[in-house]
Amino acid sequence: MLKSIGTKSILFPLPVLLIGSYDEAEKADFMTASWGGVVSSDPQCLSVSVRPERYTYNNIRKNRAFSVCFPAVKHAEIADYCGIFSAKNTDKISDLNLKVSKSELANAPILDDFPVNIVCRTKTDFDMGTHTVFIGEIIDMLADPSVIGASGFPEIDKVDPMIYDLATKTYYSVGAPIMKAYTTKRKNK
Ligand SMILES: Cc1cc2nc3c(=O)[nH]c(=O)nc-3n(C[C@H](O)[C@H](O)[C@H](O)COP(=O)(O)O)c2cc1C
């Protein structure tokens, strides 16, 4: 029998994202975020939830733009580092020797060696308790050709993205495919 276990802001699986932004001196910062997702397909929008104490917060506020980069499993330590240390105290870009360029469409940094970078312009934002939710309209996607499939978009097995488990504070990789979606037939017909 199921039992009531209390409550926690939890979903499976949570993504591991790096949110890129520029500060007033045009210095790039990347912050790890798991609290993000897709919110709309028209307009094409993503959400990221950022606490106001993050250095990233004022950067996004100022620029009304940010990037969302997908680390691959091989970038796990980089992703963890960007989730522990703040640009308030260190330069994560030089600490990690990251190669960064600037989006041609918005004031947002791109991680050149990451498989996928999404460039967003902030459409709206609102405070929700501990976090501010930034809704970003996707204005560009940059992908390494090696992760692009027949659909013309990045494919999960090629990207090899990271997953975060909030309950155990552990990173996972994606498992094996189960079946094609939208293929199940109606029963008793
Ligand atoms: C796995 C993981 C997920 C995280 N998710 C979020 C998040 O969704 N929102 C947030 O505000 N902070 C999140 N953090 C914490 C920030 O990444 C961390 O405070 C970081 O140092 C902020 O960097 P900044 O001050 O340079 O912006 C997460 C950290 C980790 C390790």
PDB file of C-alpha atoms and ligand atoms in Angstrom, residues 15-16 29-36 49-57 79-88 92 131 164 171, ligand 1:
ATOM      1  CA  PRO A  15      17.760  17.940 -16.026  1.00  0.00           C
ATOM      2  CA  VAL A  16      21.259  19.249 -15.421  1.00  0.00           C
ATOM      3  CA  ASP A  29      29.226  33.119 -15.781  1.00  0.00           C
ATOM      4  CA  PHE A  30      27.722  29.639 -15.912  1.00  0.00           C
ATOM      5  CA  MET A  31      25.545  28.320 -13.097  1.00  0.00           C
ATOM      6  CA  THR A  32      24.193  24.790 -12.757  1.00  0.00           C
ATOM      7  CA  ALA A  33      20.401  24.525 -12.579  1.00  0.00           C
ATOM      8  CA  SER A  34      18.105  21.558 -12.286  1.00  0.00           C
ATOM      9  CA  TRP A  35      14.921  23.528 -11.825  1.00  0.00           C
ATOM     10  CA  GLY A  36      14.110  24.202 -15.424  1.00  0.00           C
ATOM     11  CA  SER A  49      14.260  29.002 -11.564  1.00  0.00           C
ATOM     12  CA  VAL A  50      17.060  31.046 -10.039  1.00  0.00           C
ATOM     13  CA  ARG A  51      17.467  32.187  -6.437  1.00  0.00           C
ATOM     14  CA  PRO A  52      18.023  35.967  -6.129  1.00  0.00           C
ATOM     15  CA  GLU A  53      21.295  35.416  -4.233  1.00  0.00           C
ATOM     16  CA  ARG A  54      22.919  33.770  -7.281  1.00  0.00           C
ATOM     17  CA  TYR A  55      25.343  35.964  -9.265  1.00  0.00           C
ATOM     18  CA  THR A  56      23.448  34.780 -12.336  1.00  0.00           C
ATOM     19  CA  TYR A  57      20.247  36.405 -11.095  1.00  0.00           C
ATOM     20  CA  ALA A  79      28.629  20.919 -14.073  1.00  0.00           C
ATOM     21  CA  ASP A  80      29.160  20.127 -10.397  1.00  0.00           C
ATOM     22  CA  TYR A  81      31.797  22.876 -10.055  1.00  0.00           C
ATOM     23  CA  CYS A  82      29.445  25.464 -11.588  1.00  0.00           C
ATOM     24  CA  GLY A  83      26.821  24.411  -9.040  1.00  0.00           C
ATOM     25  CA  ILE A  84      29.103  24.779  -6.021  1.00  0.00           C
ATOM     26  CA  PHE A  85      31.150  27.895  -6.709  1.00  0.00           C
ATOM     27  CA  SER A  86      29.824  31.381  -7.402  1.00  0.00           C
ATOM     28  CA  ALA A  87      31.150  34.022  -9.766  1.00  0.00           C
ATOM     29  CA  LYS A  88      30.978  36.277  -6.703  1.00  0.00           C
ATOM     30  CA  LYS A  92      34.694  29.659 -13.161  1.00  0.00           C
ATOM     31  CA  HIS A 131      13.157  31.317  -6.596  1.00  0.00           C
ATOM     32  CA  TYR A 164      19.994  14.904 -11.362  1.00  0.00           C
ATOM     33  CA  TYR A 171      24.003  12.603 -11.115  1.00  0.00           C
TER      34      TYR A 171
HETATM   35  C1  LIG B   1      22.839  19.849  -9.291  1.00  0.00           C
HETATM   36  C2  LIG B   1      22.617  21.295  -8.924  1.00  0.00           C
HETATM   37  C3  LIG B   1      21.445  21.916  -9.314  1.00  0.00           C
HETATM   38  C4  LIG B   1      21.208  23.251  -8.980  1.00  0.00           C
HETATM   39  N1  LIG B   1      20.041  23.838  -9.386  1.00  0.00           N
HETATM   40  C5  LIG B   1      19.816  25.146  -9.080  1.00  0.00           C
HETATM   41  C6  LIG B   1      18.626  25.789  -9.548  1.00  0.00           C
HETATM   42  O1  LIG B   1      17.807  25.211 -10.284  1.00  0.00           O
HETATM   43  N2  LIG B   1      18.421  27.088  -9.182  1.00  0.00           N
HETATM   44  C7  LIG B   1      19.316  27.790  -8.396  1.00  0.00           C
HETATM   45  O2  LIG B   1      19.076  28.983  -8.093  1.00  0.00           O
HETATM   46  N3  LIG B   1      20.470  27.198  -7.967  1.00  0.00           N
HETATM   47  C8  LIG B   1      20.751  25.921  -8.303  1.00  0.00           C
HETATM   48  N4  LIG B   1      21.923  25.327  -7.909  1.00  0.00           N
HETATM   49  C9  LIG B   1      22.916  26.127  -7.156  1.00  0.00           C
HETATM   50  C10 LIG B   1      23.743  27.070  -8.041  1.00  0.00           C
HETATM   51  O3  LIG B   1      24.207  26.409  -9.206  1.00  0.00           O
HETATM   52  C11 LIG B   1      24.968  27.584  -7.224  1.00  0.00           C
HETATM   53  O4  LIG B   1      24.514  28.349  -6.125  1.00  0.00           O
HETATM   54  C12 LIG B   1      25.972  28.371  -8.058  1.00  0.00           C
HETATM   55  O5  LIG B   1      27.146  28.544  -7.269  1.00  0.00           O
HETATM   56  C13 LIG B   1      25.463  29.741  -8.473  1.00  0.00           C
HETATM   57  O6  LIG B   1      26.442  30.356  -9.285  1.00  0.00           O
HETATM   58  P1  LIG B   1      26.511  31.934  -9.514  1.00  0.00           P
HETATM   59  O7  LIG B   1      26.454  32.588  -8.141  1.00  0.00           O
HETATM   60  O8  LIG B   1      27.827  32.148 -10.209  1.00  0.00           O
HETATM   61  O9  LIG B   1      25.324  32.321 -10.338  1.00  0.00           O
HETATM   62  C14 LIG B   1      22.186  23.994  -8.233  1.00  0.00           C
HETATM   63  C15 LIG B   1      23.379  23.361  -7.854  1.00  0.00           C
HETATM   64  C16 LIG B   1      23.591  22.023  -8.200  1.00  0.00           C
HETATM   65  C17 LIG B   1      24.903  21.355  -7.797  1.00  0.00           C
END
